[in-house]
Amino acid sequence: MFAAHFAAGLAIKSRVPKAPTWALLVGVVIPDFVWIILANRGIEPTPLRVFFDDWSHSLAMVVLMATLFSLLFWRYGRPVMLAVWLAVFSHFILDLLIHPKFLALYPHSSAHVGVFLSGNLGARRYWWAQMCVVLILTLVYVHGARRVRFQPNLLAATCVLLLALHLVMFPG
Amino acid sequence: VTFKEAVVQFLLLAVPIVLLSLINKFDAKESA
C-alpha cells in the first residue's frame, strides 16, 4: 500500500483536527521508513523468495513503534496521542489486507496473519484493490474535513493529490 | 536495496508528507 497509508492519516486528521498533520502522516509510514533503513542494511531482504520484514512490519514491532511515537505527543493530550498511535497502527491494518508476505506477530514468529498476498493477486488487481481502499479512506477524510469546514479548494487539492499518488503507481 | 534506491524510497514517502501537511493545516479552531 502507498497512497492508502496517507489517506488513512488524513482520515484520522479529519476526525481529530487537533492532531498535527505531519505527525499523522509521518506516523502512517513509520514502518516503511524503518523498512528502508533495514532493507538497505540487508537486515530485511526484499527478493520475494527470501522476503522478510518482521522487524519493520510485525504486529509487535508496529505496536511498539506506535506507542513510542505517540508518547512524543503527550503534551497534546490523550485524544491526540491516541490519534497518532492509531495512525502508526493503521499501517499494520492496511498491510494486513494485502502485502508481499503475510505479516508476522513478532520478529521471527512462526505465526503470520493476512488476507491477500500481492503476488497472488497480480499487479493490476493489486492496484485496483488498493484503489478501493484509497477511495473509502478519502471519503472518510472528505466527510470529516467538511464537518470542520475545511476550505473546499484545499480539500479538493488533497483528494487530487491522493489519487495522483495512487495513479503514479499504476503497473506497467 | 541500494543506497540510491533507499533515497528514492525515502523521497517517495517524504514528498507527499510535506505536500499534504502544507495543504491540510486545519485544526479544531475551524470547527463551528
PDB file of C-alpha atoms in Angstrom:
ATOM      1  CA  MET A   1       0.000   0.000   0.000  1.00  0.00           C
ATOM      2  CA  PHE A   2       1.184   3.539  -0.670  1.00  0.00           C
ATOM      3  CA  ALA A   3      -1.412   6.299  -1.112  1.00  0.00           C
ATOM      4  CA  ALA A   4      -3.801   4.383   1.160  1.00  0.00           C
ATOM      5  CA  HIS A   5      -1.500   4.984   4.129  1.00  0.00           C
ATOM      6  CA  PHE A   6      -1.623   8.740   3.565  1.00  0.00           C
ATOM      7  CA  ALA A   7      -5.389   8.591   3.094  1.00  0.00           C
ATOM      8  CA  ALA A   8      -5.631   6.788   6.438  1.00  0.00           C
ATOM      9  CA  GLY A   9      -3.597   9.534   8.124  1.00  0.00           C
ATOM     10  CA  LEU A  10      -5.835  12.220   6.662  1.00  0.00           C
ATOM     11  CA  ALA A  11      -8.982  10.314   7.604  1.00  0.00           C
ATOM     12  CA  ILE A  12      -7.722  10.330  11.203  1.00  0.00           C
ATOM     13  CA  LYS A  13      -6.805  14.023  10.914  1.00  0.00           C
ATOM     14  CA  SER A  14     -10.353  14.858   9.836  1.00  0.00           C
ATOM     15  CA  ARG A  15     -11.683  13.177  12.995  1.00  0.00           C
ATOM     16  CA  VAL A  16      -9.065  14.629  15.367  1.00  0.00           C
ATOM     17  CA  PRO A  17      -8.251  18.071  13.899  1.00  0.00           C
ATOM     18  CA  LYS A  18      -6.032  18.981  16.859  1.00  0.00           C
ATOM     19  CA  ALA A  19      -3.551  16.289  15.890  1.00  0.00           C
ATOM     20  CA  PRO A  20      -0.613  17.724  13.886  1.00  0.00           C
ATOM     21  CA  THR A  21      -0.992  16.641  10.257  1.00  0.00           C
ATOM     22  CA  TRP A  22       2.727  15.980   9.822  1.00  0.00           C
ATOM     23  CA  ALA A  23       2.736  13.702  12.867  1.00  0.00           C
ATOM     24  CA  LEU A  24      -0.123  11.607  11.484  1.00  0.00           C
ATOM     25  CA  LEU A  25       1.413  11.421   8.020  1.00  0.00           C
ATOM     26  CA  VAL A  26       4.852  10.503   9.348  1.00  0.00           C
ATOM     27  CA  GLY A  27       3.164   8.024  11.694  1.00  0.00           C
ATOM     28  CA  VAL A  28       1.334   6.145   8.955  1.00  0.00           C
ATOM     29  CA  VAL A  29       4.581   5.374   7.148  1.00  0.00           C
ATOM     30  CA  ILE A  30       6.982   4.871  10.070  1.00  0.00           C
ATOM     31  CA  PRO A  31       7.169   1.105   9.415  1.00  0.00           C
ATOM     32  CA  ASP A  32       8.202   1.886   5.826  1.00  0.00           C
ATOM     33  CA  PHE A  33      10.863   4.356   6.971  1.00  0.00           C
ATOM     34  CA  VAL A  34      12.259   1.645   9.262  1.00  0.00           C
ATOM     35  CA  TRP A  35      11.993  -0.863   6.407  1.00  0.00           C
ATOM     36  CA  ILE A  36      14.030   1.400   4.075  1.00  0.00           C
ATOM     37  CA  ILE A  37      16.881   1.521   6.598  1.00  0.00           C
ATOM     38  CA  LEU A  38      16.769  -2.208   7.373  1.00  0.00           C
ATOM     39  CA  ALA A  39      16.430  -3.201   3.710  1.00  0.00           C
ATOM     40  CA  ASN A  40      19.421  -1.023   2.836  1.00  0.00           C
ATOM     41  CA  ARG A  41      21.420  -2.659   5.639  1.00  0.00           C
ATOM     42  CA  GLY A  42      20.452  -6.104   4.343  1.00  0.00           C
ATOM     43  CA  ILE A  43      18.580  -6.986   7.551  1.00  0.00           C
ATOM     44  CA  GLU A  44      15.262  -7.210   5.699  1.00  0.00           C
ATOM     45  CA  PRO A  45      15.906  -8.761   2.263  1.00  0.00           C
ATOM     46  CA  THR A  46      13.449  -7.734  -0.456  1.00  0.00           C
ATOM     47  CA  PRO A  47      13.541 -10.557  -3.089  1.00  0.00           C
ATOM     48  CA  LEU A  48      10.184 -12.361  -2.798  1.00  0.00           C
ATOM     49  CA  ARG A  49      11.852 -15.747  -2.321  1.00  0.00           C
ATOM     50  CA  VAL A  50      13.569 -14.560   0.863  1.00  0.00           C
ATOM     51  CA  PHE A  51      11.321 -11.590   1.671  1.00  0.00           C
ATOM     52  CA  PHE A  52      11.498 -10.708   5.357  1.00  0.00           C
ATOM     53  CA  ASP A  53      10.076  -7.614   7.078  1.00  0.00           C
ATOM     54  CA  ASP A  54       9.355  -8.793  10.619  1.00  0.00           C
ATOM     55  CA  TRP A  55      11.408  -6.051  12.282  1.00  0.00           C
ATOM     56  CA  SER A  56       9.596  -3.248  10.497  1.00  0.00           C
ATOM     57  CA  HIS A  57       6.118  -4.703   9.888  1.00  0.00           C
ATOM     58  CA  SER A  58       5.270  -7.352  12.501  1.00  0.00           C
ATOM     59  CA  LEU A  59       2.369  -6.717  14.871  1.00  0.00           C
ATOM     60  CA  ALA A  60       4.547  -6.388  17.974  1.00  0.00           C
ATOM     61  CA  MET A  61       7.002  -4.009  16.305  1.00  0.00           C
ATOM     62  CA  VAL A  62       4.258  -1.793  14.855  1.00  0.00           C
ATOM     63  CA  VAL A  63       2.593  -1.614  18.287  1.00  0.00           C
ATOM     64  CA  LEU A  64       5.978  -0.698  19.791  1.00  0.00           C
ATOM     65  CA  MET A  65       6.595   1.990  17.148  1.00  0.00           C
ATOM     66  CA  ALA A  66       3.057   3.343  17.590  1.00  0.00           C
ATOM     67  CA  THR A  67       3.466   3.542  21.354  1.00  0.00           C
ATOM     68  CA  LEU A  68       6.905   5.191  21.280  1.00  0.00           C
ATOM     69  CA  PHE A  69       5.916   7.680  18.583  1.00  0.00           C
ATOM     70  CA  SER A  70       2.621   8.611  20.245  1.00  0.00           C
ATOM     71  CA  LEU A  71       4.443   9.232  23.550  1.00  0.00           C
ATOM     72  CA  LEU A  72       6.239  12.149  21.842  1.00  0.00           C
ATOM     73  CA  PHE A  73       2.862  13.913  21.716  1.00  0.00           C
ATOM     74  CA  TRP A  74       1.876  13.585  25.380  1.00  0.00           C
ATOM     75  CA  ARG A  75       1.712  17.388  25.683  1.00  0.00           C
ATOM     76  CA  TYR A  76      -1.139  17.465  23.153  1.00  0.00           C
ATOM     77  CA  GLY A  77      -3.364  15.328  25.360  1.00  0.00           C
ATOM     78  CA  ARG A  78      -4.780  11.842  25.218  1.00  0.00           C
ATOM     79  CA  PRO A  79      -7.022  12.207  22.100  1.00  0.00           C
ATOM     80  CA  VAL A  80      -4.066  13.385  20.004  1.00  0.00           C
ATOM     81  CA  MET A  81      -1.793  10.672  21.402  1.00  0.00           C
ATOM     82  CA  LEU A  82      -4.434   8.087  20.560  1.00  0.00           C
ATOM     83  CA  ALA A  83      -4.835   9.520  17.042  1.00  0.00           C
ATOM     84  CA  VAL A  84      -1.068   9.329  16.460  1.00  0.00           C
ATOM     85  CA  TRP A  85      -0.979   5.779  17.849  1.00  0.00           C
ATOM     86  CA  LEU A  86      -3.816   4.784  15.551  1.00  0.00           C
ATOM     87  CA  ALA A  87      -2.079   6.410  12.578  1.00  0.00           C
ATOM     88  CA  VAL A  88       1.005   4.226  13.064  1.00  0.00           C
ATOM     89  CA  PHE A  89      -1.093   1.129  13.780  1.00  0.00           C
ATOM     90  CA  SER A  90      -3.198   1.740  10.661  1.00  0.00           C
ATOM     91  CA  HIS A  91      -0.111   0.704   8.690  1.00  0.00           C
ATOM     92  CA  PHE A  92      -0.428  -2.819  10.071  1.00  0.00           C
ATOM     93  CA  ILE A  93      -4.186  -2.929   9.433  1.00  0.00           C
ATOM     94  CA  LEU A  94      -3.818  -1.858   5.793  1.00  0.00           C
ATOM     95  CA  ASP A  95      -0.875  -4.152   5.102  1.00  0.00           C
ATOM     96  CA  LEU A  96      -2.849  -6.949   6.708  1.00  0.00           C
ATOM     97  CA  LEU A  97      -5.222  -6.777   3.726  1.00  0.00           C
ATOM     98  CA  ILE A  98      -2.581  -7.098   1.015  1.00  0.00           C
ATOM     99  CA  HIS A  99       1.172  -7.461   1.357  1.00  0.00           C
ATOM    100  CA  PRO A 100       4.007  -9.319  -0.405  1.00  0.00           C
ATOM    101  CA  LYS A 101       4.108 -11.727   2.568  1.00  0.00           C
ATOM    102  CA  PHE A 102       1.724 -12.337   5.465  1.00  0.00           C
ATOM    103  CA  LEU A 103       2.669 -10.267   8.498  1.00  0.00           C
ATOM    104  CA  ALA A 104       4.392 -11.847  11.486  1.00  0.00           C
ATOM    105  CA  LEU A 105       3.058 -11.428  15.011  1.00  0.00           C
ATOM    106  CA  TYR A 106       6.591 -10.607  16.208  1.00  0.00           C
ATOM    107  CA  PRO A 107      10.070 -10.828  14.661  1.00  0.00           C
ATOM    108  CA  HIS A 108      10.888 -14.390  13.606  1.00  0.00           C
ATOM    109  CA  SER A 109       7.467 -15.599  14.749  1.00  0.00           C
ATOM    110  CA  SER A 110       6.177 -18.713  13.010  1.00  0.00           C
ATOM    111  CA  ALA A 111       2.636 -17.312  13.157  1.00  0.00           C
ATOM    112  CA  HIS A 112       1.653 -14.950  10.353  1.00  0.00           C
ATOM    113  CA  VAL A 113      -1.583 -13.097   9.597  1.00  0.00           C
ATOM    114  CA  GLY A 114      -3.005 -11.592   6.431  1.00  0.00           C
ATOM    115  CA  VAL A 115      -5.792 -11.696   3.882  1.00  0.00           C
ATOM    116  CA  PHE A 116      -4.256 -11.497   0.380  1.00  0.00           C
ATOM    117  CA  LEU A 117      -0.736 -11.883  -0.952  1.00  0.00           C
ATOM    118  CA  SER A 118       0.025  -9.203  -3.532  1.00  0.00           C
ATOM    119  CA  GLY A 119       1.899 -11.761  -5.657  1.00  0.00           C
ATOM    120  CA  ASN A 120      -1.209 -13.951  -5.931  1.00  0.00           C
ATOM    121  CA  LEU A 121      -3.461 -11.069  -6.943  1.00  0.00           C
ATOM    122  CA  GLY A 122      -1.365  -9.832  -9.833  1.00  0.00           C
ATOM    123  CA  ALA A 123      -0.165  -6.261 -10.276  1.00  0.00           C
ATOM    124  CA  ARG A 124      -3.347  -4.830 -11.814  1.00  0.00           C
ATOM    125  CA  ARG A 125      -5.748  -6.405  -9.344  1.00  0.00           C
ATOM    126  CA  TYR A 126      -3.439  -5.325  -6.510  1.00  0.00           C
ATOM    127  CA  TRP A 127      -3.586  -1.767  -7.835  1.00  0.00           C
ATOM    128  CA  TRP A 128      -7.391  -1.804  -8.089  1.00  0.00           C
ATOM    129  CA  ALA A 129      -7.774  -3.315  -4.627  1.00  0.00           C
ATOM    130  CA  GLN A 130      -5.641  -0.502  -3.268  1.00  0.00           C
ATOM    131  CA  MET A 131      -7.737   1.976  -5.237  1.00  0.00           C
ATOM    132  CA  CYS A 132     -10.848   0.797  -3.351  1.00  0.00           C
ATOM    133  CA  VAL A 133      -9.091   1.343  -0.018  1.00  0.00           C
ATOM    134  CA  VAL A 134      -7.853   4.789  -1.092  1.00  0.00           C
ATOM    135  CA  LEU A 135     -11.364   5.800  -2.162  1.00  0.00           C
ATOM    136  CA  ILE A 136     -13.013   4.612   1.059  1.00  0.00           C
ATOM    137  CA  LEU A 137     -10.466   6.380   3.272  1.00  0.00           C
ATOM    138  CA  THR A 138     -10.628   9.518   1.124  1.00  0.00           C
ATOM    139  CA  LEU A 139     -14.411   9.573   1.575  1.00  0.00           C
ATOM    140  CA  VAL A 140     -13.952   9.311   5.354  1.00  0.00           C
ATOM    141  CA  TYR A 141     -11.493  12.224   5.136  1.00  0.00           C
ATOM    142  CA  VAL A 142     -13.829  14.343   2.991  1.00  0.00           C
ATOM    143  CA  HIS A 143     -16.748  13.731   5.330  1.00  0.00           C
ATOM    144  CA  GLY A 144     -14.728  14.718   8.401  1.00  0.00           C
ATOM    145  CA  ALA A 145     -12.986  17.688   6.773  1.00  0.00           C
ATOM    146  CA  ARG A 146     -16.301  19.122   5.553  1.00  0.00           C
ATOM    147  CA  ARG A 147     -17.669  18.787   9.060  1.00  0.00           C
ATOM    148  CA  VAL A 148     -14.872  21.024  10.419  1.00  0.00           C
ATOM    149  CA  ARG A 149     -15.428  23.390   7.471  1.00  0.00           C
ATOM    150  CA  PHE A 150     -12.053  22.856   5.863  1.00  0.00           C
ATOM    151  CA  GLN A 151     -11.665  25.060   2.770  1.00  0.00           C
ATOM    152  CA  PRO A 152     -13.224  23.248  -0.239  1.00  0.00           C
ATOM    153  CA  ASN A 153     -10.367  24.151  -2.608  1.00  0.00           C
ATOM    154  CA  LEU A 154      -7.766  22.668  -0.272  1.00  0.00           C
ATOM    155  CA  LEU A 155      -9.992  19.663   0.314  1.00  0.00           C
ATOM    156  CA  ALA A 156     -10.192  19.112  -3.449  1.00  0.00           C
ATOM    157  CA  ALA A 157      -6.431  19.595  -3.817  1.00  0.00           C
ATOM    158  CA  THR A 158      -5.858  16.915  -1.195  1.00  0.00           C
ATOM    159  CA  CYS A 159      -8.162  14.455  -2.981  1.00  0.00           C
ATOM    160  CA  VAL A 160      -6.445  15.112  -6.313  1.00  0.00           C
ATOM    161  CA  LEU A 161      -3.027  14.623  -4.725  1.00  0.00           C
ATOM    162  CA  LEU A 162      -4.073  11.367  -3.060  1.00  0.00           C
ATOM    163  CA  LEU A 163      -5.452   9.992  -6.325  1.00  0.00           C
ATOM    164  CA  ALA A 164      -2.374  11.192  -8.216  1.00  0.00           C
ATOM    165  CA  LEU A 165      -0.135   9.398  -5.719  1.00  0.00           C
ATOM    166  CA  HIS A 166      -2.043   6.222  -6.415  1.00  0.00           C
ATOM    167  CA  LEU A 167      -2.165   6.758 -10.195  1.00  0.00           C
ATOM    168  CA  VAL A 168       1.618   7.041 -10.463  1.00  0.00           C
ATOM    169  CA  MET A 169       1.796   3.527  -9.031  1.00  0.00           C
ATOM    170  CA  PHE A 170      -0.268   2.080 -11.905  1.00  0.00           C
ATOM    171  CA  PRO A 171       1.555  -1.069 -13.046  1.00  0.00           C
ATOM    172  CA  GLY A 172       3.128  -1.226 -16.477  1.00  0.00           C
TER     173      GLY A 172
ATOM    174  CA  VAL B   1      18.022  -2.121  -1.607  1.00  0.00           C
ATOM    175  CA  THR B   2      20.952   0.039  -2.682  1.00  0.00           C
ATOM    176  CA  PHE B   3      21.635   3.444  -1.161  1.00  0.00           C
ATOM    177  CA  LYS B   4      20.268   5.151  -4.274  1.00  0.00           C
ATOM    178  CA  GLU B   5      17.060   3.070  -4.139  1.00  0.00           C
ATOM    179  CA  ALA B   6      16.729   3.844  -0.431  1.00  0.00           C
ATOM    180  CA  VAL B   7      16.973   7.580  -1.126  1.00  0.00           C
ATOM    181  CA  VAL B   8      14.293   7.300  -3.833  1.00  0.00           C
ATOM    182  CA  GLN B   9      12.031   5.307  -1.480  1.00  0.00           C
ATOM    183  CA  PHE B  10      12.610   7.891   1.246  1.00  0.00           C
ATOM    184  CA  LEU B  11      11.674  10.748  -1.088  1.00  0.00           C
ATOM    185  CA  LEU B  12       8.569   8.865  -2.245  1.00  0.00           C
ATOM    186  CA  LEU B  13       7.368   8.972   1.348  1.00  0.00           C
ATOM    187  CA  ALA B  14       8.750  12.353   2.400  1.00  0.00           C
ATOM    188  CA  VAL B  15       7.475  14.466  -0.500  1.00  0.00           C
ATOM    189  CA  PRO B  16       3.771  13.512  -0.053  1.00  0.00           C
ATOM    190  CA  ILE B  17       4.114  14.089   3.705  1.00  0.00           C
ATOM    191  CA  VAL B  18       5.382  17.632   3.123  1.00  0.00           C
ATOM    192  CA  LEU B  19       2.796  18.462   0.449  1.00  0.00           C
ATOM    193  CA  LEU B  20      -0.201  17.002   2.295  1.00  0.00           C
ATOM    194  CA  SER B  21       0.902  18.607   5.576  1.00  0.00           C
ATOM    195  CA  LEU B  22       1.188  22.029   3.931  1.00  0.00           C
ATOM    196  CA  ILE B  23      -2.297  21.720   2.445  1.00  0.00           C
ATOM    197  CA  ASN B  24      -4.006  20.256   5.497  1.00  0.00           C
ATOM    198  CA  LYS B  25      -3.317  22.814   8.158  1.00  0.00           C
ATOM    199  CA  PHE B  26      -6.799  22.911   9.568  1.00  0.00           C
ATOM    200  CA  ASP B  27      -7.310  22.412  13.282  1.00  0.00           C
ATOM    201  CA  ALA B  28     -10.084  22.499  15.845  1.00  0.00           C
ATOM    202  CA  LYS B  29     -10.387  26.292  15.541  1.00  0.00           C
ATOM    203  CA  GLU B  30     -12.006  25.852  12.139  1.00  0.00           C
ATOM    204  CA  SER B  31     -14.794  23.844  13.707  1.00  0.00           C
ATOM    205  CA  ALA B  32     -18.133  25.557  14.084  1.00  0.00           C
TER     206      ALA B  32
END
